[in-house]
Coordinates of C-alpha atoms in Angstrom, one line a residue:
Chain D
M1 CA 15.9 -26.2 4.1
T2 CA 18.7 -23.6 2.5
G3 CA 18.5 -20.6 0.7
F4 CA 14.7 -19.0 -0.5
L5 CA 12.1 -20.1 -2.1
T6 CA 9.2 -17.8 -4.2
I7 CA 5.6 -19.2 -2.5
A8 CA 5.0 -20.9 -6.2
E9 CA 8.4 -22.3 -5.7
A10 CA 7.4 -24.0 -1.9
A11 CA 4.5 -25.0 -3.0
S12 CA 5.6 -27.4 -5.6
Q13 CA 8.0 -29.1 -2.9
I14 CA 5.1 -29.5 -1.0
A15 CA 2.5 -30.7 -3.0
A16 CA 5.4 -33.0 -3.4
K17 CA 6.1 -34.1 -0.6
K18 CA 9.6 -32.7 -1.2
L19 CA 9.0 -30.0 1.6
S20 CA 8.2 -29.8 4.8
P21 CA 6.0 -27.2 6.0
V22 CA 7.6 -27.2 9.3
E23 CA 11.2 -27.3 8.6
L24 CA 9.9 -24.0 6.5
T25 CA 8.0 -22.7 9.6
K26 CA 11.5 -23.1 11.4
T27 CA 14.2 -21.6 8.8
C28 CA 11.1 -18.3 8.7
L29 CA 11.5 -18.5 12.4
D30 CA 14.9 -18.8 12.2
R31 CA 15.9 -16.0 9.9
V32 CA 13.2 -13.3 12.2
K33 CA 15.1 -14.6 15.3
T34 CA 18.6 -14.1 13.1
L35 CA 17.6 -11.0 11.3
D36 CA 15.1 -8.9 12.8
S37 CA 16.8 -6.6 15.8
K38 CA 18.2 -5.0 12.8
L39 CA 14.8 -5.4 10.9
N40 CA 12.3 -4.3 13.4
S41 CA 9.5 -5.9 10.7
F42 CA 7.3 -8.1 13.6
L43 CA 5.3 -6.3 16.1
L44 CA 4.9 -10.0 17.5
V45 CA 5.7 -13.0 16.7
T46 CA 3.5 -15.4 16.9
E47 CA 5.5 -18.6 16.9
E48 CA 3.8 -21.3 18.8
R49 CA 0.8 -20.2 16.1
A50 CA 3.3 -21.0 13.2
M51 CA 4.1 -24.2 14.4
A52 CA 0.6 -24.8 14.9
D53 CA -0.9 -24.1 11.8
A54 CA 2.8 -25.7 9.9
K55 CA 2.2 -29.1 11.7
A56 CA -1.7 -29.1 10.1
A57 CA 0.0 -28.7 6.8
E58 CA 1.7 -31.2 6.9
A59 CA -0.6 -33.6 7.5
R60 CA -2.3 -32.8 5.2
M61 CA 0.5 -32.6 3.2
M62 CA 1.1 -36.7 4.3
S63 CA -2.5 -37.0 4.0
G64 CA -3.0 -35.6 1.0
S65 CA -5.4 -33.8 1.7
L66 CA -3.5 -29.6 0.9
K67 CA -5.9 -27.2 0.8
G68 CA -4.2 -25.9 -2.3
K69 CA -0.8 -23.6 -3.3
L70 CA -0.9 -20.9 0.1
D71 CA -0.9 -24.2 2.7
G72 CA 2.3 -24.7 4.6
I73 CA 3.1 -21.0 3.5
P74 CA 4.5 -18.6 5.9
I75 CA 3.2 -14.9 5.8
G76 CA 2.2 -12.0 8.2
H77 CA 0.0 -9.4 8.4
K78 CA 0.3 -5.8 8.6
D79 CA -0.5 -4.9 11.8
I80 CA -3.7 -3.4 11.5
Y81 CA -5.5 -7.0 10.0
N82 CA -7.4 -7.7 13.0
T83 CA -6.0 -10.9 14.2
A84 CA -8.8 -13.0 16.7
G85 CA -7.3 -13.2 20.7
I86 CA -3.6 -12.1 18.7
R87 CA -3.0 -8.6 19.7
T88 CA -2.9 -5.1 16.9
T89 CA -1.9 -2.1 17.4
A90 CA -1.9 0.2 14.5
H91 CA 1.6 0.7 16.3
S92 CA -0.2 2.5 18.4
K93 CA 0.1 3.4 21.8
L94 CA -3.2 4.3 21.8
L95 CA -4.1 0.6 21.1
E96 CA -0.4 -0.8 22.6
N97 CA -2.8 -4.3 24.4
N98 CA -5.7 -4.3 21.2
V99 CA -6.7 -8.1 20.9
P100 CA -9.6 -8.6 18.8
T101 CA -11.8 -10.8 19.5
E102 CA -12.4 -11.7 15.4
D103 CA -10.2 -11.9 12.2
S104 CA -10.5 -9.4 9.5
V105 CA -12.0 -10.8 6.4
V106 CA -8.5 -11.1 4.9
V107 CA -6.7 -12.9 7.7
Q108 CA -9.4 -15.3 7.8
K109 CA -9.4 -16.3 3.4
W110 CA -5.7 -16.9 3.8
A111 CA -5.9 -18.8 7.4
D112 CA -8.9 -21.2 5.2
A113 CA -5.8 -21.2 2.9
G114 CA -3.9 -23.1 4.8
T115 CA -0.9 -20.3 5.9
V116 CA 1.1 -20.6 8.7
L117 CA 1.3 -17.0 11.2
M118 CA 4.3 -16.2 11.8
G119 CA 3.4 -12.8 13.2
K120 CA 1.9 -9.6 12.8
L121 CA 4.5 -6.5 10.8
A122 CA 5.2 -3.1 11.6
T123 CA 3.6 0.1 10.1
H124 CA 3.8 3.3 9.9
E125 CA 0.6 4.4 12.7
F126 CA -3.0 3.9 11.6
A127 CA -1.4 3.5 8.4
I128 CA 0.2 6.7 7.9
G129 CA 2.3 7.6 10.6
G130 CA 5.8 7.4 10.1
P131 CA 8.5 6.5 9.9
S132 CA 8.1 7.2 14.1
F133 CA 11.0 7.2 16.5
D134 CA 8.2 8.2 19.2
L135 CA 6.4 5.1 19.6
P136 CA 5.9 2.1 21.4
W137 CA 8.2 -0.1 19.2
P138 CA 10.6 1.2 16.1
P139 CA 10.2 2.4 12.9
A140 CA 10.8 -1.1 10.1
R141 CA 14.1 -0.8 8.1
N142 CA 15.1 -1.8 4.3
P143 CA 17.0 -4.9 4.4
W144 CA 18.9 -3.8 1.5
N145 CA 20.5 -1.4 4.1
P146 CA 18.9 -0.3 7.7
D147 CA 19.8 2.4 7.6
H148 CA 17.2 3.3 4.5
F149 CA 13.9 4.3 4.6
T150 CA 11.2 0.6 3.4
A151 CA 8.4 3.1 2.9
G152 CA 5.2 3.2 4.3
S153 CA 2.7 1.9 5.3
S154 CA 2.7 -1.2 4.8
S155 CA 6.8 -0.9 5.6
G156 CA 7.2 -4.7 8.3
T157 CA 6.4 -6.4 5.3
G158 CA 7.9 -5.2 2.9
A159 CA 11.3 -5.9 4.9
A160 CA 10.1 -8.8 6.2
V161 CA 9.0 -10.6 2.8
A162 CA 11.6 -9.1 1.1
A163 CA 14.4 -10.9 3.9
G164 CA 12.8 -14.0 3.7
L165 CA 11.1 -13.4 6.8
V166 CA 8.1 -15.2 5.1
L167 CA 6.6 -15.6 1.7
G168 CA 4.2 -13.1 1.3
G169 CA 2.4 -10.5 3.1
T170 CA -0.5 -8.4 3.6
G171 CA -0.1 -4.8 3.2
S172 CA -2.9 -2.0 2.6
D173 CA -3.1 0.4 0.7
T174 CA -5.1 3.6 1.4
G175 CA -2.3 6.5 -0.8
G176 CA 0.9 3.7 -2.1
S177 CA 1.2 1.9 1.0
I178 CA 1.3 -1.6 -0.6
R179 CA 3.9 0.1 -3.2
G180 CA 5.6 2.0 -2.0
P181 CA 7.2 -0.7 0.4
S182 CA 7.2 -2.8 -2.2
A183 CA 9.0 -0.2 -4.5
L184 CA 11.9 0.3 -1.6
C185 CA 12.3 -2.7 -1.0
G186 CA 12.4 -4.5 -4.8
L187 CA 8.4 -6.4 -3.9
A188 CA 6.3 -7.0 -6.4
G189 CA 2.6 -5.7 -4.1
I190 CA -0.9 -5.0 -6.2
K191 CA -3.1 -2.4 -5.3
P192 CA -5.9 -4.3 -6.2
T193 CA -9.4 -2.6 -8.0
Y194 CA -10.9 -1.3 -5.4
G195 CA -13.8 -3.2 -4.1
L196 CA -11.8 -6.7 -5.2
C197 CA -10.8 -6.9 -1.5
S198 CA -12.9 -6.8 1.8
R199 CA -11.3 -4.6 4.7
R200 CA -13.3 -5.5 6.8
G201 CA -11.7 -6.2 10.2
V202 CA -8.7 -3.5 8.9
L203 CA -9.0 -0.7 11.5
P204 CA -9.1 1.6 8.2
L205 CA -7.9 5.5 6.8
S206 CA -10.0 6.6 4.7
N207 CA -12.8 4.6 3.4
T208 CA -13.5 5.2 0.2
L209 CA -9.4 5.4 -1.1
D210 CA -8.1 2.3 1.1
H211 CA -7.9 -1.2 -0.1
T212 CA -6.5 -4.7 1.0
G213 CA -3.3 -5.6 -1.5
P214 CA -0.8 -8.5 -1.2
M215 CA 2.6 -7.9 -1.3
T216 CA 5.5 -10.6 -2.1
W217 CA 8.9 -11.3 -4.6
T218 CA 7.6 -12.4 -7.4
V219 CA 4.3 -11.2 -9.9
E220 CA 2.9 -15.1 -9.9
D221 CA 3.4 -15.2 -5.9
C222 CA 1.0 -11.8 -5.8
A223 CA -0.6 -13.4 -8.3
L224 CA -1.4 -16.4 -5.8
M225 CA -1.9 -14.8 -3.0
L226 CA -4.5 -12.2 -4.7
Q227 CA -6.7 -15.5 -5.3
A228 CA -7.3 -16.1 -1.6
M229 CA -7.9 -12.6 -0.6
A230 CA -10.3 -11.6 -3.2
G231 CA -14.1 -11.5 -3.1
H232 CA -17.4 -9.9 -2.9
D233 CA -18.1 -9.0 1.4
P234 CA -21.7 -8.3 1.4
L235 CA -20.8 -6.1 5.2
D236 CA -18.6 -4.2 3.3
P237 CA -20.1 -1.6 1.9
G238 CA -17.4 -0.7 -0.9
S239 CA -17.5 -4.3 -1.7
A240 CA -18.1 -5.2 -5.2
N241 CA -20.9 -8.0 -6.3
R242 CA -18.8 -9.4 -9.3
P243 CA -17.5 -13.1 -9.8
V244 CA -13.4 -12.9 -8.8
A245 CA -11.4 -13.7 -12.3
D246 CA -8.5 -16.3 -12.1
M247 CA -5.2 -14.3 -10.7
T248 CA -2.7 -16.5 -12.4
A249 CA -4.4 -16.5 -16.2
G250 CA -2.1 -14.1 -18.1
L251 CA 1.0 -15.9 -16.4
G252 CA 3.4 -17.1 -19.7
K253 CA 1.5 -15.0 -22.1
G254 CA 4.0 -12.9 -22.8
V255 CA 2.7 -9.6 -23.7
K256 CA 1.6 -9.9 -27.9
G257 CA -1.0 -7.7 -29.1
L258 CA -1.6 -6.3 -25.6
R259 CA -1.2 -1.7 -26.0
I260 CA 0.2 -0.2 -22.9
G261 CA -0.1 3.2 -22.7
V262 CA 3.3 5.7 -21.0
I263 CA 2.3 8.3 -18.4
R264 CA 5.7 9.4 -18.8
H265 CA 4.6 13.0 -17.6
F266 CA 4.6 11.5 -14.3
Y267 CA 8.1 10.5 -14.0
E268 CA 9.1 13.3 -16.8
E269 CA 8.2 16.7 -15.3
D270 CA 5.9 15.8 -12.8
N271 CA 8.2 14.7 -10.3
P272 CA 11.6 13.6 -12.0
V273 CA 13.4 10.0 -10.8
S274 CA 16.1 8.9 -11.0
P275 CA 18.4 8.1 -13.7
A276 CA 18.1 4.4 -12.6
T277 CA 14.6 4.4 -11.7
R278 CA 13.8 6.5 -15.7
K279 CA 16.6 3.7 -16.8
G280 CA 14.2 0.8 -15.5
I281 CA 11.5 2.1 -17.0
E282 CA 12.8 2.8 -19.9
G283 CA 13.7 -0.7 -20.8
A284 CA 11.0 -2.2 -19.5
I285 CA 9.4 -0.4 -22.6
D286 CA 11.6 -1.4 -24.9
F287 CA 11.6 -5.7 -23.6
F288 CA 7.3 -4.5 -23.9
R289 CA 7.4 -3.1 -27.6
K290 CA 10.3 -6.6 -28.5
S291 CA 7.6 -8.5 -27.1
G292 CA 5.0 -7.6 -29.4
A293 CA 3.1 -5.1 -26.7
E294 CA 1.9 -1.7 -29.2
V295 CA 3.3 1.1 -26.9
V296 CA 2.4 4.3 -26.6
D297 CA 2.7 8.0 -24.9
V298 CA -0.5 9.2 -22.4
K299 CA -1.3 12.1 -21.1
V300 CA -3.4 12.7 -18.5
S301 CA -3.3 15.5 -15.4
P302 CA 0.2 16.7 -13.6
M303 CA 0.3 14.7 -11.1
M304 CA -0.1 16.7 -8.1
D305 CA -4.7 16.9 -9.2
Y306 CA -4.9 13.6 -8.4
N307 CA -2.5 14.0 -5.4
A308 CA -4.8 17.6 -3.9
A309 CA -7.7 15.7 -4.6
G310 CA -6.8 11.9 -2.6
W311 CA -5.3 14.1 0.0
V312 CA -7.9 16.6 1.1
I313 CA -9.9 13.3 1.2
L314 CA -7.6 11.3 2.9
S315 CA -7.5 14.0 5.4
A316 CA -11.3 14.9 6.4
E317 CA -11.9 11.2 6.3
A318 CA -9.2 10.2 8.6
Y319 CA -10.0 12.7 11.0
T320 CA -13.6 12.0 10.7
I321 CA -12.2 8.1 12.5
H322 CA -9.8 9.8 14.8
E323 CA -11.7 12.5 15.7
P324 CA -12.9 11.6 19.0
W325 CA -10.0 10.3 20.3
F326 CA -8.2 13.8 18.6
K327 CA -9.7 15.7 21.4
T328 CA -9.4 13.4 24.3
R329 CA -5.6 11.2 23.8
F330 CA -4.2 13.6 21.2
N331 CA -0.2 13.4 22.1
D332 CA -0.6 9.4 22.9
Y333 CA -0.9 9.6 19.4
G334 CA 3.3 9.3 17.6
E335 CA 4.0 12.9 16.1
L336 CA 3.9 13.2 12.4
M337 CA 0.6 10.9 12.9
R338 CA -1.1 13.4 15.1
D339 CA 0.1 16.4 13.3
R340 CA -0.2 15.0 9.2
L341 CA -4.0 14.8 10.6
A342 CA -4.3 17.3 12.9
L343 CA -4.3 19.8 9.5
A344 CA -7.6 17.9 8.5
A345 CA -9.1 19.8 11.6
T346 CA -9.4 23.0 9.7
L347 CA -10.8 21.2 6.4
S348 CA -13.9 23.0 5.5
A349 CA -17.3 20.3 4.4
S350 CA -17.4 22.0 1.1
D351 CA -13.0 20.7 0.6
Y352 CA -14.1 17.7 1.0
V353 CA -17.3 18.1 -1.5
Q354 CA -15.5 19.7 -3.7
A355 CA -12.5 16.8 -3.9
T356 CA -15.0 14.4 -4.3
R357 CA -16.6 15.9 -7.3
R358 CA -12.9 17.0 -9.1
R359 CA -11.7 12.7 -7.8
R360 CA -14.9 12.5 -10.3
E361 CA -13.2 13.7 -13.3
L362 CA -10.2 12.7 -12.4
C363 CA -11.4 9.1 -12.8
L364 CA -13.3 10.2 -16.7
E365 CA -10.2 11.4 -17.6
M366 CA -8.2 8.1 -16.7
K367 CA -11.0 6.1 -18.5
A368 CA -10.8 8.3 -21.2
A369 CA -6.8 8.2 -21.5
M370 CA -7.4 4.1 -21.5
A371 CA -10.1 3.7 -23.8
D372 CA -7.8 2.0 -26.2
L373 CA -5.6 0.3 -23.6
D374 CA -5.3 -3.0 -21.5
L375 CA -2.5 -0.8 -19.7
I376 CA -0.3 1.7 -17.9
I377 CA 3.1 2.4 -17.1
T378 CA 4.7 4.7 -15.2
A379 CA 6.9 4.8 -12.5
S380 CA 6.1 3.7 -8.5
A381 CA 8.4 5.4 -6.7
P382 CA 10.8 8.8 -7.4
G383 CA 14.3 6.2 -6.3
E384 CA 16.0 4.5 -4.8
A385 CA 15.2 3.8 -0.5
P386 CA 16.7 7.5 1.2
K387 CA 17.9 7.4 4.8
I388 CA 14.7 6.6 7.3
T389 CA 16.5 10.1 8.5
E390 CA 15.8 12.0 6.3
V391 CA 11.8 11.4 5.3
P392 CA 10.7 14.9 5.2
K393 CA 7.5 15.1 7.5
W394 CA 5.5 17.3 4.5
L395 CA 6.8 15.4 1.8
M396 CA 3.2 14.3 1.1
L397 CA 2.1 18.4 0.5
Q398 CA 5.0 18.9 -1.1
K399 CA 6.0 16.7 -3.7
P400 CA 3.2 14.5 -5.7
N401 CA 3.4 10.5 -5.2
F402 CA 3.3 8.2 -8.4
T403 CA 0.4 6.3 -6.7
M404 CA -2.6 8.1 -5.3
A405 CA -3.7 8.6 -8.8
F406 CA -4.5 5.2 -8.8
N407 CA -6.5 5.5 -5.1
V408 CA -7.9 7.7 -6.4
T409 CA -9.5 6.2 -9.5
G410 CA -9.3 2.7 -7.7
L411 CA -7.8 1.1 -10.7
P412 CA -5.4 -2.4 -10.0
A413 CA -1.8 -0.7 -9.6
L414 CA 1.1 -3.6 -9.9
S415 CA 5.2 -2.4 -8.7
V416 CA 7.7 -4.8 -10.1
C417 CA 11.0 -4.8 -9.0
S418 CA 13.2 -2.6 -12.6
G419 CA 16.7 -3.1 -11.0
Y420 CA 19.1 -1.6 -8.9
G421 CA 20.5 2.1 -8.8
E422 CA 24.3 3.5 -7.9
G423 CA 23.8 3.2 -3.6
G424 CA 22.7 -0.9 -4.1
L425 CA 18.9 -0.5 -3.6
P426 CA 16.0 -1.6 -5.9
V427 CA 14.1 0.7 -8.5
S428 CA 10.3 0.2 -9.3
L429 CA 8.5 0.1 -12.1
Q430 CA 4.3 0.7 -11.8
I431 CA 1.9 -1.4 -13.8
V432 CA -1.4 0.0 -13.9
G433 CA -4.5 -1.7 -15.7
K434 CA -8.0 -1.1 -15.7
P435 CA -10.9 -1.9 -13.0
F436 CA -10.7 -5.6 -12.5
Q437 CA -8.4 -6.8 -15.1
E438 CA -6.0 -7.4 -12.5
A439 CA -4.9 -10.6 -14.9
T440 CA -3.4 -8.5 -17.8
V441 CA -1.8 -6.2 -14.6
F442 CA 0.4 -9.6 -13.6
Q443 CA 0.0 -11.0 -17.6
A444 CA 2.3 -8.6 -17.9
G445 CA 4.6 -7.8 -15.1
H446 CA 5.0 -11.5 -14.6
A447 CA 6.1 -11.1 -18.4
Y448 CA 9.1 -8.3 -17.6
E449 CA 9.6 -9.7 -14.1
T450 CA 10.5 -12.8 -15.7
A451 CA 13.1 -11.6 -18.6
H452 CA 14.8 -10.2 -16.2
D453 CA 17.4 -11.1 -13.7
W454 CA 15.7 -8.8 -10.9
R455 CA 14.8 -11.8 -9.2
S456 CA 17.9 -13.4 -8.1
K457 CA 19.5 -10.9 -6.1
R458 CA 18.6 -11.0 -1.9
P459 CA 19.7 -8.7 0.6
A460 CA 23.7 -9.5 1.3
L461 CA 22.0 -9.2 4.9
A462 CA 19.7 -12.0 4.6
A463 CA 21.6 -13.6 2.1
Chain V
M1 CA -6.9 33.4 7.5
T2 CA -4.1 35.1 9.9
K3 CA -1.8 32.6 12.3
E4 CA -4.9 33.7 15.0
E5 CA -7.9 32.7 13.6
F6 CA -5.9 29.3 12.2
G7 CA -5.6 28.9 16.6
A8 CA -8.8 29.1 16.8
V9 CA -9.9 27.1 14.3
L10 CA -7.9 23.9 16.1
D11 CA -9.9 25.1 19.6
R12 CA -12.7 25.7 18.6
A13 CA -12.0 21.6 16.7
G14 CA -11.2 20.7 20.5
L15 CA -7.9 19.6 19.8
K16 CA -4.9 20.6 22.6
L17 CA -2.1 22.2 20.6
S18 CA 0.9 24.6 22.1
D19 CA 2.0 26.9 20.8
A20 CA 4.6 25.7 18.7
Q21 CA 2.4 23.3 17.1
K22 CA 0.9 25.8 15.6
T23 CA 3.3 27.6 15.0
E24 CA 4.4 24.7 12.7
L25 CA 1.0 23.5 11.4
F26 CA 0.4 27.6 10.1
S27 CA 3.8 27.2 7.8
V28 CA 2.6 24.0 5.9
Y29 CA -1.6 25.1 5.8
P30 CA -0.5 27.7 3.0
L31 CA 0.3 23.9 1.2
L32 CA -2.8 21.5 2.1
Q33 CA -4.6 25.1 0.9
A34 CA -2.5 24.5 -2.4
M35 CA -4.1 21.1 -3.2
V36 CA -7.4 22.6 -1.4
A37 CA -7.8 24.8 -4.4
R38 CA -6.5 21.7 -7.4
A39 CA -9.1 19.8 -5.7
H40 CA -11.4 22.5 -6.1
P41 CA -13.4 21.4 -9.7
E42 CA -14.6 24.2 -12.2
M43 CA -17.3 22.3 -12.8
P44 CA -21.1 24.4 -12.8
R45 CA -23.3 24.5 -9.7
E46 CA -25.5 22.0 -11.3
A47 CA -23.3 19.1 -12.2
E48 CA -24.7 16.0 -11.0
M49 CA -22.7 15.3 -7.9
S50 CA -20.4 12.2 -6.4
I51 CA -21.9 11.7 -3.3
M52 CA -24.6 9.3 -4.4
F53 CA -27.9 8.5 -2.0
N54 CA -29.3 5.6 -3.4
A55 CA -32.9 4.8 -1.3
E56 CA -32.6 1.2 -1.9
V57 CA -30.1 0.5 0.7
K58 CA -27.3 -2.6 -0.4

């Protein structure tokens, strides 16, 4: 097998018995062996497990008993997802030898769907401390240019999917950790509605902001992967007890008749983006208008208001989770994780409660802004990936990011590649939906993506 | 908050930070405080809070 396949393409070929899951898995393993010394996207390659999974999928293919479109698809899990019998470290010295006894719910769901587990993928330490050079493993690097940052915290998934080492993988998103790496690595990545996917068995960062979700090369693949991970989990207190929609229902339907709002002030005033990012967003707006959508401008509170409420809540909740280790093993954390969260020791109970009240105001504001809309468009990152050595330690306090607003409000938000910048690295935009309307988000994202040529180009290092 | 008061808060939290670590954290503390101020809504005292307790445990 040569070239790169999307999940949808591979699934179609496997269903037609034209592609062997074993050969597909061997191709991915070969890519890992060839490329990952430059990318550091894997913390652990589970080659034996991958081959066993692939052989089982191949047997189902031959007997006509495939489980569905994910059967035989090589994937990886961010290393905060518990995997039974397989080391799960959170990229931290504190869990260097941690071997869970149970799979997280999402890991189990993807395994039940027949996926091939290739291994565990790099993350920022406990999904917040990175890019760090003082941990037991190095940080993942961007396949579009390994001197550059992947963004985080789902850094390994971003690098591995972009380079074709896996066809899809899990991320988690507390303030943008799926959409940030998806943006900088040129992927499709969705943070679903809060409560759509279980977080049970995933090492937490901030319980009221944490989301699990997929990262893939295309929007269609993202819909397929989300379908297999969504659903009510009575043992996750944040889980929504409601039926799961057909995530692919809108694919191919275009955007005619959809009403789309644009939050321009986020990317023009609150945190001005690069010319290439702006060009990509304006191009998308033009595309949606010409395709029959109604596009209007929307104004909400400054992006920093959303970031402020989000960061205070995130810091307080994360500090609570890590407090026992902070008191006993403070210097076993990497510098970035340790210092970023230590500041939270200065927060008061009132600071936290007031931030949750402000969050409610912001949720109501966004709900009102979307009342007559189907979708919102804005940026998902300021521009191309910076050099990995030039990422400011305190960036989250200095400039608002484009993603936190939708963790605070819990709305589904998809990052989609919208072209390439002057440095040849991807730029992106963000498509946001109403609660549990992921199918509409995918509908618009797929219409945009398939009308543009961005998916035909892979990182030169991988090609 | 003075630097000494800031250090005392961290000490009281049980964190064992060096003076250099405290100095760095104190330098960015105003940025966190600016966020805290932004995240403080102008709501009346009696406004319904966002942290709800439901006696019917799910």
